[in-house]
Short mmCIF file of C-alpha atoms and ligand atoms in Angstrom, two decimals:
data_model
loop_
_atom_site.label_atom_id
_atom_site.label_comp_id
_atom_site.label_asym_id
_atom_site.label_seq_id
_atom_site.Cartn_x
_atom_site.Cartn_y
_atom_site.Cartn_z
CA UNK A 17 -42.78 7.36 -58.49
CA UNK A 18 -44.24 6.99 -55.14
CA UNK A 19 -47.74 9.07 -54.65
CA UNK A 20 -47.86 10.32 -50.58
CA UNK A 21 -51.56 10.11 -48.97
CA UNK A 22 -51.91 11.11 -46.17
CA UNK A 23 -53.83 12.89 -43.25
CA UNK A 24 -52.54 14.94 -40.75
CA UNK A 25 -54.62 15.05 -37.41
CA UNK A 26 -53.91 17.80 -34.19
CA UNK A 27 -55.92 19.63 -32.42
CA UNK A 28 -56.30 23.27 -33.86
CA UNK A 29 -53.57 25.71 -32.77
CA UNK A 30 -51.10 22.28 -33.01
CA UNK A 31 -49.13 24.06 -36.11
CA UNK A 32 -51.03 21.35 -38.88
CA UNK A 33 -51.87 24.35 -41.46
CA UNK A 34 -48.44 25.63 -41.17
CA UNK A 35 -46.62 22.30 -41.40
CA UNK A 36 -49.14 21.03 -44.55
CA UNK A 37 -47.92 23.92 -46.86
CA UNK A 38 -44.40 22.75 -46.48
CA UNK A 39 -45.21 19.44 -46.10
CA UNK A 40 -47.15 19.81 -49.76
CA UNK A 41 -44.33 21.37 -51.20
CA UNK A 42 -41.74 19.40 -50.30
CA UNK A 43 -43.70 15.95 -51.61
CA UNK A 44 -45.30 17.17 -54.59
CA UNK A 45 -48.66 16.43 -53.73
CA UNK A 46 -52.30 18.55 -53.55
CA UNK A 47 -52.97 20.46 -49.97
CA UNK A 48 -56.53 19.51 -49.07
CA UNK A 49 -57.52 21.44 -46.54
CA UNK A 50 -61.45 21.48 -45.85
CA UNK A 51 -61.31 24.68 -43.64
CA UNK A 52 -59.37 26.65 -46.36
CA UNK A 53 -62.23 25.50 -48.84
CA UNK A 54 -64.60 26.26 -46.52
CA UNK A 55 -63.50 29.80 -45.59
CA UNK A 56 -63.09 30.18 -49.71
CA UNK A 57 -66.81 29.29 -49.99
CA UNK A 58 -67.73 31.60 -46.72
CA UNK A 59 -65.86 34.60 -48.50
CA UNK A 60 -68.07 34.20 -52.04
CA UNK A 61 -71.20 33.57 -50.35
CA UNK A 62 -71.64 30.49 -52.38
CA UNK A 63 -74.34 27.85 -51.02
CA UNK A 64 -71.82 25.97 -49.62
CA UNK A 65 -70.41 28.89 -47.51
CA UNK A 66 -73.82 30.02 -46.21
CA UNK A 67 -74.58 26.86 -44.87
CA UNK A 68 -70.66 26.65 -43.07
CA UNK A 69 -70.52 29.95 -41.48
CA UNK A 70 -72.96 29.97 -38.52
CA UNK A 71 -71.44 26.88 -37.72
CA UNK A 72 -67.75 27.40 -38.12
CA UNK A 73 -68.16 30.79 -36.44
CA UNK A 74 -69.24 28.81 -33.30
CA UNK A 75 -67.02 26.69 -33.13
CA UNK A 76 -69.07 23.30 -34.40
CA UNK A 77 -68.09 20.97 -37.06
CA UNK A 78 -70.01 21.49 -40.52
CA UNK A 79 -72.17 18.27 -41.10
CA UNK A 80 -70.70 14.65 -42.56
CA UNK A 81 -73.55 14.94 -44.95
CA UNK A 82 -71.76 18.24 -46.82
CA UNK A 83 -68.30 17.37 -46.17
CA UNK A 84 -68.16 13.90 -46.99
CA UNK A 85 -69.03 14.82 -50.67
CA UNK A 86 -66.62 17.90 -50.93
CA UNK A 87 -64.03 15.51 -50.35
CA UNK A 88 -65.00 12.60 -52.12
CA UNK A 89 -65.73 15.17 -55.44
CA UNK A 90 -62.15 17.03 -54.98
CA UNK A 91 -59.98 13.61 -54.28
CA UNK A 92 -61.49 12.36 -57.50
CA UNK A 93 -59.43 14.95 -59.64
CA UNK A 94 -56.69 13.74 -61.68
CA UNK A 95 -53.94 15.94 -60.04
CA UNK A 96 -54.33 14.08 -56.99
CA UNK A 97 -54.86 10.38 -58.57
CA UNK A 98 -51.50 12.27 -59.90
CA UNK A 99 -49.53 13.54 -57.24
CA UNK A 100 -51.23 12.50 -54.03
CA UNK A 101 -52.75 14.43 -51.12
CA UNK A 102 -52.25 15.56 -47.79
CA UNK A 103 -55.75 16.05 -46.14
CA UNK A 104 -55.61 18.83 -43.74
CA UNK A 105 -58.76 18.92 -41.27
CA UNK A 106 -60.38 16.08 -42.68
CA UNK A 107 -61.47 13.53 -41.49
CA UNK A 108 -62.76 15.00 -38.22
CA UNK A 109 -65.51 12.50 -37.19
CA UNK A 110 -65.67 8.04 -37.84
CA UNK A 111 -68.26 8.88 -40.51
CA UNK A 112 -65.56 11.04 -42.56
CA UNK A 113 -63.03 8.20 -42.07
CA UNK A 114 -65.28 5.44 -42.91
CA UNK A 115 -65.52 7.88 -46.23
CA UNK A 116 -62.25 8.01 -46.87
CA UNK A 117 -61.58 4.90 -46.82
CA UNK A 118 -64.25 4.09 -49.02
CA UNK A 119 -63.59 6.59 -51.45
CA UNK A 120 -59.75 5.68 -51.68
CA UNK A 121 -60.55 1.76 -51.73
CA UNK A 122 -62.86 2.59 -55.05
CA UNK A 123 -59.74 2.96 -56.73
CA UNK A 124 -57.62 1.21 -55.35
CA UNK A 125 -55.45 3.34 -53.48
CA UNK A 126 -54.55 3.51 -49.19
CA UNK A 127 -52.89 6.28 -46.94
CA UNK A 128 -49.49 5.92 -46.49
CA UNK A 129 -49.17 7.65 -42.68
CA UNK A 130 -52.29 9.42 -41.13
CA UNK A 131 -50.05 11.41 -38.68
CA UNK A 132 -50.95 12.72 -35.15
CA UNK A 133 -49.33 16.45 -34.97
CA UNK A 134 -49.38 16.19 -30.99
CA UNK A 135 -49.38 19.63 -29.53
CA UNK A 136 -51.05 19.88 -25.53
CA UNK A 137 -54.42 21.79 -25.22
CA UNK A 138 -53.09 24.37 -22.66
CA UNK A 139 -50.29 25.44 -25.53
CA UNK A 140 -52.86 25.08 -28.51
CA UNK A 141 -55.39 27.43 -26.75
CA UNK A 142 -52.40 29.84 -25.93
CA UNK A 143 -51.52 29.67 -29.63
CA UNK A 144 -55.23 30.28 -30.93
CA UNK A 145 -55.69 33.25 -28.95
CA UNK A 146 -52.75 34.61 -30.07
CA UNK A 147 -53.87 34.07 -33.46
CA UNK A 148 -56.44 36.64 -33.29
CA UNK A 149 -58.82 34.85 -36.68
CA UNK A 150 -62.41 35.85 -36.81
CA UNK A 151 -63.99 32.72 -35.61
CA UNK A 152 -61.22 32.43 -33.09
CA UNK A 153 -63.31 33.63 -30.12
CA UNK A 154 -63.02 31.81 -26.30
CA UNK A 155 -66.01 30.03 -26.81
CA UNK A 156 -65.53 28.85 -30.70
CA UNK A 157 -61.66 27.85 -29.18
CA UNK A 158 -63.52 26.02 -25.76
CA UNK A 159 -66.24 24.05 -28.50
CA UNK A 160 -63.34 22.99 -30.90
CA UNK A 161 -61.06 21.77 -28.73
CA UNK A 162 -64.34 19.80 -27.00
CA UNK A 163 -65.34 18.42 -30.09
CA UNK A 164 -61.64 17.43 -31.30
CA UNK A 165 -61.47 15.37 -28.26
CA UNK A 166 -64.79 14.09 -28.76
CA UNK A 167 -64.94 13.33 -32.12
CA UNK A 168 -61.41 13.70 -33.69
CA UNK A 169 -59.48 12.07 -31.28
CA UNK A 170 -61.52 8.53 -31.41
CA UNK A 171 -59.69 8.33 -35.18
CA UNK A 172 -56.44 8.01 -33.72
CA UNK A 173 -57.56 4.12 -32.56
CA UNK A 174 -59.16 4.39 -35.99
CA UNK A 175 -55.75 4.64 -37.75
CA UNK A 176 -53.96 2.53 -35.05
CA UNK A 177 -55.79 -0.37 -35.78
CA UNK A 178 -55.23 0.45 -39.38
CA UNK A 179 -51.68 -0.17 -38.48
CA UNK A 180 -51.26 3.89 -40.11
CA UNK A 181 -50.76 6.16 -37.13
CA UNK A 182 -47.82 7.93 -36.07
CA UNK A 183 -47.61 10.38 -33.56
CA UNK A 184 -45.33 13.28 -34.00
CA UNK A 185 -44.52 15.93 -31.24
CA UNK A 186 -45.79 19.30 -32.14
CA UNK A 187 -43.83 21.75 -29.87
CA UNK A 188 -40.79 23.27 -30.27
CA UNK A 189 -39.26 25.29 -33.71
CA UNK A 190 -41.61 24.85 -36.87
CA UNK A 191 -38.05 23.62 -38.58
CA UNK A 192 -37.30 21.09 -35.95
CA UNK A 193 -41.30 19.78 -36.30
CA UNK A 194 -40.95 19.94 -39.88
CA UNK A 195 -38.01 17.57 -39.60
CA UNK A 196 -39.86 15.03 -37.24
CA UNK A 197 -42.53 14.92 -39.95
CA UNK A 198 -40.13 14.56 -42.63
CA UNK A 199 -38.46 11.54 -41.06
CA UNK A 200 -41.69 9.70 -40.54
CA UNK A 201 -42.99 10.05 -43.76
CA UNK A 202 -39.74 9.45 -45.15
CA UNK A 203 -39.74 5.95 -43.10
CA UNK A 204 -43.10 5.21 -44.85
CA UNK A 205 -42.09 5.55 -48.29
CA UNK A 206 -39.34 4.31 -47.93
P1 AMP B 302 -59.83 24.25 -39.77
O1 AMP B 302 -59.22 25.32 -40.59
O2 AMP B 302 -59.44 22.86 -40.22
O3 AMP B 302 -59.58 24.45 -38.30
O4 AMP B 302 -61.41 24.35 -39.98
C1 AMP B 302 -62.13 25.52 -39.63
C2 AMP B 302 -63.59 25.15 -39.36
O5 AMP B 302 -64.17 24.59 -40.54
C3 AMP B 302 -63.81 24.10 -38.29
O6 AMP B 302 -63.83 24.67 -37.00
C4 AMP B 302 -65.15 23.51 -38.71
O7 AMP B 302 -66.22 24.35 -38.34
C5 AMP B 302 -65.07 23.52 -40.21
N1 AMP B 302 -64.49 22.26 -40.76
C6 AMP B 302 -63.31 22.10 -41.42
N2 AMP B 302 -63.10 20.83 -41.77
C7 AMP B 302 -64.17 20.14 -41.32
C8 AMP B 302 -64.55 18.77 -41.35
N3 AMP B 302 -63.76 17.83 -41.91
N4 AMP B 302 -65.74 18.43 -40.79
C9 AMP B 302 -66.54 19.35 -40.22
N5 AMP B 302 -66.25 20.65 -40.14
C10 AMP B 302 -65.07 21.06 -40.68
#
């Protein structure tokens, strides 16, 4: 059987939450999404959370030196050495990629398809605001969308050079997206 790995990048507001949960489901593999774990740890107060949640709630990105080992501990589990992974906001700086690739090449595995959800910032910001979440204020929305073009969007070169991007247009129906997503995966495993 043929184990999907792959990433999805967008800036936030591009639909890449949405689209992972089907995306999951429909390929049988583990949703990885560091911002869901994250928001997990905020909501029990664990270490973990109380070190995330001054920083998520304005807007920065939570330090390579915690997430970097959240990820490598969590990809190590046999369900995804099993079924596979989509990784949902992560990686989100060169140090997290570097990690990832490290941590897949230690055994042996690659990404299939690191895919670009491609969604405008004028219609992301629109989307987020709408959205109404707690750390969804102007300025958190302003900072994200900063640092995503600052240090997200960099990895896109990353992954072109790795011969694994492939950019997908984000607007329009969820179905229709989901359908774009579908065929380029598809194409991949194929
Ligand atoms: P998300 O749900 O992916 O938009 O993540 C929500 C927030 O969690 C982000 O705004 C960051 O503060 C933090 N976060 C999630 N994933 C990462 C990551 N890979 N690196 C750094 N911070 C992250």
């Amino acid at each position: 059987m043929v184990v999907l790995r792959m990433v999805i990048l967008g800036r936030q507001g591009s639909g890449k939450g949405t689209q992972s949960l089907r995306l999951a489901e429909a390929y049988g593999c583990v949703h990885l999404s560091t911002g869901d774990i994250l928001r997990a740890a905020v909501g029990e107060g664990t270490d973990l959370g109380q070190q995330a949640e001054a920083v998520m709630n304005s807007g920065g990105l939570v330090g390579d030196d915690i997430m970097i080992p959240l990820v490598q501990e969590r990809i190590g589990k046999d369900d995804i050495a099993t079924s596979g992974v989509l990784l949902d906001g992560f990686p989100r700086t060169a140090d997290q990629a570097n990690g990832l690739e490290s941590m897949l090449g230690a055994r042996g595995q690659m990404l299939t398809v690191a895919i670009n959800l491609d969604v405008p910032v004028a219609e992301v910001t629109l989307r987020m605001m709408a959205r109404g979440r707690e750390d969804d204020t102007e300025d958190a929305i302003a900072r994200r969308l900063d640092l995503y073009e600052a240090e997200t969007a960099p990895l896109l070169d990353w992954f072109a050079e790795r011969g694994l991007l492939a950019t997908v247009d984000g607007l329009g129906e969820e179905s229709d997206v989901f359908g774009r997503l579908q065929a380029v995966i598809d194409q991949r495993l194929a």
